PDB file of C-alpha atoms and ligand atoms in Angstrom:
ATOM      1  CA  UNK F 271     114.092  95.683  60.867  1.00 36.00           C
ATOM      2  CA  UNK F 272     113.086  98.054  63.410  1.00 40.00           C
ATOM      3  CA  UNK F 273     109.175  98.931  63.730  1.00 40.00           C
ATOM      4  CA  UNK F 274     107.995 102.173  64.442  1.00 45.00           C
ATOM      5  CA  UNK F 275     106.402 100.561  67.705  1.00 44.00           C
ATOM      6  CA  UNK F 276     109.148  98.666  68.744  1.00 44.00           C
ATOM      7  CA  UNK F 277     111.498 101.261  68.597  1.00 47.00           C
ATOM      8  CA  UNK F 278     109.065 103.424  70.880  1.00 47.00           C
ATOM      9  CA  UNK F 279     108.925 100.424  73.051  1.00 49.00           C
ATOM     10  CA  UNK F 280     113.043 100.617  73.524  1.00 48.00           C
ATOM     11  CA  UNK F 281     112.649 104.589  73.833  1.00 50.00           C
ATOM     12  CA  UNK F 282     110.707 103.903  77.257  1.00 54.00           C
ATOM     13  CA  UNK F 283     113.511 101.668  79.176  1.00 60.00           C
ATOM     14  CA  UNK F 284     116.110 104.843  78.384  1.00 68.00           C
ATOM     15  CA  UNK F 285     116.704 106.205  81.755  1.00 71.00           C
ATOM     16  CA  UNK F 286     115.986 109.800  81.834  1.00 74.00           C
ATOM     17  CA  UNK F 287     119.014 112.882  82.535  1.00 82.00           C
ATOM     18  CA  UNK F 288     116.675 114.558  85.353  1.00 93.00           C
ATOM     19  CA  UNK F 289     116.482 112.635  88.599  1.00 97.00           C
ATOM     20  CA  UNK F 290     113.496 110.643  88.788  1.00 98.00           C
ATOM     21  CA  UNK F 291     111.982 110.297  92.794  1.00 98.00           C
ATOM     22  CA  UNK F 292     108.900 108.468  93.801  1.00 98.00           C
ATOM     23  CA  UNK F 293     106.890 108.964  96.829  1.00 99.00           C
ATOM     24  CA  UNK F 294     104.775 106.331  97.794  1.00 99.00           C
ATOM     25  CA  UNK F 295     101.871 106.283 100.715  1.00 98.00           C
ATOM     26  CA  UNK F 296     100.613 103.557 101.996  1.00 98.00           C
ATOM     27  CA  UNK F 297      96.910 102.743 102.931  1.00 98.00           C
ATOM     28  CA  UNK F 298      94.577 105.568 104.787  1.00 97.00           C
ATOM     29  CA  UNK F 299      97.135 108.090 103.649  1.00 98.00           C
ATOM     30  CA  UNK F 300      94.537 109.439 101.937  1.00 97.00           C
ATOM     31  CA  UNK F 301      92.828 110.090 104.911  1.00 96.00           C
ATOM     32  CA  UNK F 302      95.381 112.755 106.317  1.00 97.00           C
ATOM     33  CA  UNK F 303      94.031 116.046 107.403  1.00 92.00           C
ATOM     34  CA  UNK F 304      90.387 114.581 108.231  1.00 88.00           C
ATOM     35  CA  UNK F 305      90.907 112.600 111.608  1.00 84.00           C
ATOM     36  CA  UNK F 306      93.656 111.806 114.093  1.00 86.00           C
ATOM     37  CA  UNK F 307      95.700 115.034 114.074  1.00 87.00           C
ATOM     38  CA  UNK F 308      97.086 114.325 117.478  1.00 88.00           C
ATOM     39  CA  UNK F 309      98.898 111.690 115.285  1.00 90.00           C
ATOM     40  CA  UNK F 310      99.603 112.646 111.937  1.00 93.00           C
ATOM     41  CA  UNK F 311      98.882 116.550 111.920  1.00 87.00           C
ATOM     42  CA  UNK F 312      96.687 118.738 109.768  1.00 91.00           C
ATOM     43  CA  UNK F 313      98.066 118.900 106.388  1.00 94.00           C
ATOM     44  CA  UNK F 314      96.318 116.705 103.697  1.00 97.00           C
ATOM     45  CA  UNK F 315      98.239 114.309 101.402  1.00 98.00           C
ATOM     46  CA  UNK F 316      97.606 116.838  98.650  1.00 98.00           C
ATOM     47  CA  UNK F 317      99.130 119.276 100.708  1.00 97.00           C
ATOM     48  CA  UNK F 318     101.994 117.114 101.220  1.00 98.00           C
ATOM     49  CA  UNK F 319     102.308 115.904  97.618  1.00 98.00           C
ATOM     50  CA  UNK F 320     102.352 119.576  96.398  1.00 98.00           C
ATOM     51  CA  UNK F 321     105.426 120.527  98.542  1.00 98.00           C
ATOM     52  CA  UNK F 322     106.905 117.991  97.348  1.00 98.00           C
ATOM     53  CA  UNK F 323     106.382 118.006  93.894  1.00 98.00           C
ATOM     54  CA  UNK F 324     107.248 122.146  93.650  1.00 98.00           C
ATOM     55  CA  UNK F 325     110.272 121.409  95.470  1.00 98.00           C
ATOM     56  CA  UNK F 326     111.391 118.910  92.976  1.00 98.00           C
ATOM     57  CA  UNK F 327     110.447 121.522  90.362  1.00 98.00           C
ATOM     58  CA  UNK F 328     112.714 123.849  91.765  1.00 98.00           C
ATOM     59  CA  UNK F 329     115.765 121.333  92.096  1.00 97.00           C
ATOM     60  CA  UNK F 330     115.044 120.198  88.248  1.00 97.00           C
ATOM     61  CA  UNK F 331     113.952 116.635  89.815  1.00 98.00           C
ATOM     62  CA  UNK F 332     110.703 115.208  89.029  1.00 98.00           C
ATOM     63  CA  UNK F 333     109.014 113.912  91.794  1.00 98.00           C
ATOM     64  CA  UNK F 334     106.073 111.766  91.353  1.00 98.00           C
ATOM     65  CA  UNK F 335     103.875 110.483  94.183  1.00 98.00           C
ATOM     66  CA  UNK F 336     101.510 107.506  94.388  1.00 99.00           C
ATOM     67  CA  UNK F 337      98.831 106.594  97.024  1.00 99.00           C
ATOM     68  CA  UNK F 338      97.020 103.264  97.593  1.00 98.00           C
ATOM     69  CA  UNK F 339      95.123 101.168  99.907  1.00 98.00           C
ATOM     70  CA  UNK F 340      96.154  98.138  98.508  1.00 98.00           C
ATOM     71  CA  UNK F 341      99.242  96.142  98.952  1.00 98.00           C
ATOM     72  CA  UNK F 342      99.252  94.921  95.289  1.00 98.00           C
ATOM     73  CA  UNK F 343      98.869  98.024  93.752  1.00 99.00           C
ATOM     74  CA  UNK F 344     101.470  99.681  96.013  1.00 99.00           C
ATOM     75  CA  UNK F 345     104.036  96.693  94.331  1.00 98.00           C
ATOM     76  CA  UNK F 346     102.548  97.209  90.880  1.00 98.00           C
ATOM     77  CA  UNK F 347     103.932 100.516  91.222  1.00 98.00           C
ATOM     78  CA  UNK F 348     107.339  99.298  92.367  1.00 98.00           C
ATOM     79  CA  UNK F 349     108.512  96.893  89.637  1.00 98.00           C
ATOM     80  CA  UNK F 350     106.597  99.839  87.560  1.00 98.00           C
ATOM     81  CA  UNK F 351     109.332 102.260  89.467  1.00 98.00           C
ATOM     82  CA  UNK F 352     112.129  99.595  88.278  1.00 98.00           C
ATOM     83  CA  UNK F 353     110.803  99.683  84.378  1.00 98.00           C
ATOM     84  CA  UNK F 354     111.129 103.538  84.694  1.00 98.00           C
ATOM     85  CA  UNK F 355     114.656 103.499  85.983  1.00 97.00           C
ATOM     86  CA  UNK F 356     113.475 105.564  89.087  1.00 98.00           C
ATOM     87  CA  UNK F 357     116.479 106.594  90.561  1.00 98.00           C
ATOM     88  CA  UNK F 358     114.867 106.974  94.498  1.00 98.00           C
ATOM     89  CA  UNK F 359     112.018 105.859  96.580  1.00 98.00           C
ATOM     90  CA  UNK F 360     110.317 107.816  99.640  1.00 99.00           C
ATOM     91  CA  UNK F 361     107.608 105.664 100.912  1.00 99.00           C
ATOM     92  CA  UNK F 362     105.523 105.838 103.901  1.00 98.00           C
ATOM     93  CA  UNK F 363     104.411 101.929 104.209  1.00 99.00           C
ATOM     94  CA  UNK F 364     101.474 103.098 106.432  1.00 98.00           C
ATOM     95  CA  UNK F 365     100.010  99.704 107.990  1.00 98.00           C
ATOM     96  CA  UNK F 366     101.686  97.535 106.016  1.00 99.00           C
ATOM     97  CA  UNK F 367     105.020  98.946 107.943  1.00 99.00           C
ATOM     98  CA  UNK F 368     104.472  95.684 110.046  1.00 98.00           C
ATOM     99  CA  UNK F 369     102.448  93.291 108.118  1.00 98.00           C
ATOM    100  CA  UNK F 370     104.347  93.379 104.583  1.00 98.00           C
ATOM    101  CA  UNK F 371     106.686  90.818 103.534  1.00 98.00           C
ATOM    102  CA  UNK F 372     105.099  91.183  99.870  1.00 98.00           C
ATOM    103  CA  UNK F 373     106.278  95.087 100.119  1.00 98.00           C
ATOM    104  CA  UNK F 374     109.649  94.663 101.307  1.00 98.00           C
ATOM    105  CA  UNK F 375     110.332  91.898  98.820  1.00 98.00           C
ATOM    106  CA  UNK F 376     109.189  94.248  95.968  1.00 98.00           C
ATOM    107  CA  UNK F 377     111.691  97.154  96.902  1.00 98.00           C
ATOM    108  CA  UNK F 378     114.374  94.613  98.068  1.00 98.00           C
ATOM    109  CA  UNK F 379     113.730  93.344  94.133  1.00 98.00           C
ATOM    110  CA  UNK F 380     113.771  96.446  92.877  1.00 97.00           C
ATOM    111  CA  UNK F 381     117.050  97.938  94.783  1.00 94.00           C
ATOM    112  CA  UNK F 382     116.213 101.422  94.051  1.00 98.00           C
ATOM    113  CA  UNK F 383     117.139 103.417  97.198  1.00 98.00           C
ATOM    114  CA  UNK F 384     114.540 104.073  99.580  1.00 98.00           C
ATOM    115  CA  UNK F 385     114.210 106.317 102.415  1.00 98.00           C
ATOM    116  CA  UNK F 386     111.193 105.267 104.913  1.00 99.00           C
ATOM    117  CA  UNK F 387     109.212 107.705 106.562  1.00 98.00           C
ATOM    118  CA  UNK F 388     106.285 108.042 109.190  1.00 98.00           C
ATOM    119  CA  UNK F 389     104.459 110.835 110.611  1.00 98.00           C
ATOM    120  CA  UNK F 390     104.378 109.878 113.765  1.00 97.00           C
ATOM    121  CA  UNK F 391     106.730 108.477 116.447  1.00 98.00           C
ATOM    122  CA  UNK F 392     106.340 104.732 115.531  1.00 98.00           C
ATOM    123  CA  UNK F 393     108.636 103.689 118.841  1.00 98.00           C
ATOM    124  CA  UNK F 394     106.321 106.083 121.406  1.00 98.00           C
ATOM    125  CA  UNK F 395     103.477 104.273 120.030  1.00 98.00           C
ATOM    126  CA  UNK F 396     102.027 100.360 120.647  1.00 98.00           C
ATOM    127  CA  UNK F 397     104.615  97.772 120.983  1.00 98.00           C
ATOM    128  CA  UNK F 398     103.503  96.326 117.196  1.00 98.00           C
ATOM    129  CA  UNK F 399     104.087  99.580 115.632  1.00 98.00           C
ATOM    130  CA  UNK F 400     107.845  99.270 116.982  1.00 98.00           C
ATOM    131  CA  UNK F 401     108.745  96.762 114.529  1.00 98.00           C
ATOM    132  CA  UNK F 402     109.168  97.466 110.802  1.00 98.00           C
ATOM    133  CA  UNK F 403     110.113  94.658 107.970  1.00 99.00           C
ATOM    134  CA  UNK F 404     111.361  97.558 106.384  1.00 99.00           C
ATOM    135  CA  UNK F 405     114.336  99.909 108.090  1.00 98.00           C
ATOM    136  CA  UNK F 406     116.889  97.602 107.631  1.00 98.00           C
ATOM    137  CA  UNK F 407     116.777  97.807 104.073  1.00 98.00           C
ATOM    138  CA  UNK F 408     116.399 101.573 103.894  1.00 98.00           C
ATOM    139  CA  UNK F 409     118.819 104.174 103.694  1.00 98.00           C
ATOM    140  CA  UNK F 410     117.620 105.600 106.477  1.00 98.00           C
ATOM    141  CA  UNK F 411     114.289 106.367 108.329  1.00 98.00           C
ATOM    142  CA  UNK F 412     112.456 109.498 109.770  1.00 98.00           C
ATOM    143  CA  UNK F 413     109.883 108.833 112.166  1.00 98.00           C
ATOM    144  CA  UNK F 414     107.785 111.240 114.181  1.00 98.00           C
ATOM    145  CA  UNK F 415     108.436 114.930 112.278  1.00 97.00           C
ATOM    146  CA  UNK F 416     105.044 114.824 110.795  1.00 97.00           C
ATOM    147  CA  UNK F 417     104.758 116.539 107.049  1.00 97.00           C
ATOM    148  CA  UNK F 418     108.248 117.794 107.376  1.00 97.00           C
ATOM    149  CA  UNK F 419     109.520 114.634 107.298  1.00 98.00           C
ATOM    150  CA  UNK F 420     108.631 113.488 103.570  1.00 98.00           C
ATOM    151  CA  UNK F 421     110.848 116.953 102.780  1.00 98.00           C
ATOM    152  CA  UNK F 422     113.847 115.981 105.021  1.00 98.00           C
ATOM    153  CA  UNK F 423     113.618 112.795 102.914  1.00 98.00           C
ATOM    154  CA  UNK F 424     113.298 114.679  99.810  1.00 98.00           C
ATOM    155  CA  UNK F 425     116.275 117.207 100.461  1.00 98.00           C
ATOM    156  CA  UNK F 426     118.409 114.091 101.178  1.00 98.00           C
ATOM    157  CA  UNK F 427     117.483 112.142  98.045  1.00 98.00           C
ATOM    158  CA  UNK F 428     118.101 115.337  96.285  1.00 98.00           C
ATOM    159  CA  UNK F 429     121.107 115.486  97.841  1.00 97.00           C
ATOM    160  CA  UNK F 430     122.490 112.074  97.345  1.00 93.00           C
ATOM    161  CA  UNK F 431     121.192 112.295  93.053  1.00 94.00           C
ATOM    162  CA  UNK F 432     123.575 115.440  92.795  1.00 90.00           C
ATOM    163  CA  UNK F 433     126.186 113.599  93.878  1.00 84.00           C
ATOM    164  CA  UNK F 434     125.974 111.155  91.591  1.00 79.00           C
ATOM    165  CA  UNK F 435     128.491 110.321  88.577  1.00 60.00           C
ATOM    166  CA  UNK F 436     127.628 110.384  84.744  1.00 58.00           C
ATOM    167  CA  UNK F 437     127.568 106.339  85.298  1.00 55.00           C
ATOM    168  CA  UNK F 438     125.314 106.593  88.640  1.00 55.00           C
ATOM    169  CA  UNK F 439     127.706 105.494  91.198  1.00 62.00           C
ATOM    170  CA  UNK F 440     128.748 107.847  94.127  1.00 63.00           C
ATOM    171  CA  UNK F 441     131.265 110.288  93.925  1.00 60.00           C
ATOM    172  CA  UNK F 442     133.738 109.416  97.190  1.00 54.00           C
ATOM    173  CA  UNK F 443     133.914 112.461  99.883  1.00 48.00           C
ATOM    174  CA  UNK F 444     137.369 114.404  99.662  1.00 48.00           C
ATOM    175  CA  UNK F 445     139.089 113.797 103.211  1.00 42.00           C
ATOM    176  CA  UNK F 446     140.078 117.439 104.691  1.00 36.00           C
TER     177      UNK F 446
HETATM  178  O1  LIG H 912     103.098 107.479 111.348  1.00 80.71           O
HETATM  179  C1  LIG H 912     102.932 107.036 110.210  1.00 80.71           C
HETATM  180  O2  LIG H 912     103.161 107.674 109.185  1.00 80.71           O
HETATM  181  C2  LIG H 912     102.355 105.610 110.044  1.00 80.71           C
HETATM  182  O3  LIG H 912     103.005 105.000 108.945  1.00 80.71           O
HETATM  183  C3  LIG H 912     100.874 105.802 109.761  1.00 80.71           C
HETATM  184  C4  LIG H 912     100.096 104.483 109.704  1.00 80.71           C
HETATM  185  C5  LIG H 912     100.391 103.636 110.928  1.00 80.71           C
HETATM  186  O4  LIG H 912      99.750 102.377 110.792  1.00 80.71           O
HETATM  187  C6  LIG H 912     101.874 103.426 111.144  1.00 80.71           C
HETATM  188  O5  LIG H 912     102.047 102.682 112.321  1.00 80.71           O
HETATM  189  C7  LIG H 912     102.581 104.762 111.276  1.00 80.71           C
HETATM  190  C8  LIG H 912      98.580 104.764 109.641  1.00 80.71           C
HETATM  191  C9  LIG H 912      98.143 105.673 108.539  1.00 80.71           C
HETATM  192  C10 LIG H 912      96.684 106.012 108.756  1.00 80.71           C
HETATM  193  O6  LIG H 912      96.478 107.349 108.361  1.00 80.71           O
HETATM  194  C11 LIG H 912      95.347 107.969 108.781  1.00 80.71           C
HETATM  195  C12 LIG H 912      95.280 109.322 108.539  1.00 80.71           C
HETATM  196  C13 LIG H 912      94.190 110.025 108.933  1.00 80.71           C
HETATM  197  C14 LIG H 912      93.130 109.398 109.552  1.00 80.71           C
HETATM  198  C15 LIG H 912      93.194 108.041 109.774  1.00 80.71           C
HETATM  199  C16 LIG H 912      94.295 107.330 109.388  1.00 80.71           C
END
């Protein structure tokens, strides 16, 4: 017999007909806008979220976004991201670009595509920001366009969801 609650339960893991994109900021994100605009400009992560969020309005995407300063609750929200059949990631790593093992083994888990983005110009920075444990898993990486960035990100993962099948897998490129 099926319970009222268990058949709510089974309602949750159906994946949902509009795209489904998380953006996730790693620690002192929150801090944008206050200090270091020489490195990561003026606009505040609110500012950034909003964009983002009205521009997945507009496509008929819902965008969610999702800041923390710590690494577990940055991989809570991953496998959550899974559960929800989240169909992309964009997620600035922040410090934990080249400390996190943990992080890359949650979204390597998870294999929801991911695009990885920074504000700044992590390779015309210090030597230990050149290194990230996760590029080579991404679909690709934007590093150095400030704000604009998370939108390049977004206009590609909007992108790549249209082109999507019925069943989720890629529709192949006609050859000219
Ligand atoms: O350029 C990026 O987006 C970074 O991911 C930002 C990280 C840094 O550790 C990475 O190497 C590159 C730092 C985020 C700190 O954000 C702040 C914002 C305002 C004030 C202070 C810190």
């Amino acid at each position: 017999m099926t319970t009222k609650r268990s058949s709510r339960a089974a309602a949750k893991t159906v994946p949902s007909l509009r795209p489904q994109v998380l953006v996730l900021h790693g620690p002192n994100l929150n801090m944008l806008g206050s200090r270091e605009p020489k490195h990561y400009g003026l606009a505040t992560l609110d500012d950034i979220n909003r964009a983002l969020v009205g521009r997945g309005e507009t496509a008929g995407a819902q965008v969610e976004t999702f800041q923390h300063n710590h690494e577990g609750a940055l991989i809570d929200r991953i496998h959550q991201a899974a559960r929800d059949h989240v169909d992309f990631i964009i997620v600035n790593p922040a410090g934990y670009t080249h400390t996190s093992v943990a992080l890359r083994d949650a979204l390597a888990a998870t294999a929801i595509p991911f695009v990885e983005v920074h504000l700044s110009n992590i390779y015309a920075r210090e030597p230990f920001r050149h290194h990230s444990y996760f590029s080579d898993l991404a679909v690709g990486v934007v590093s150095g366009l400030g704000a604009h960035g998370y939108e390049l990100a977004l206009e590609y993962a909007l992108r790549h969801l249209q082109n999507r099948t019925p069943h989720g897998s890629q529709k192949t490129e006609k050859a000219h």
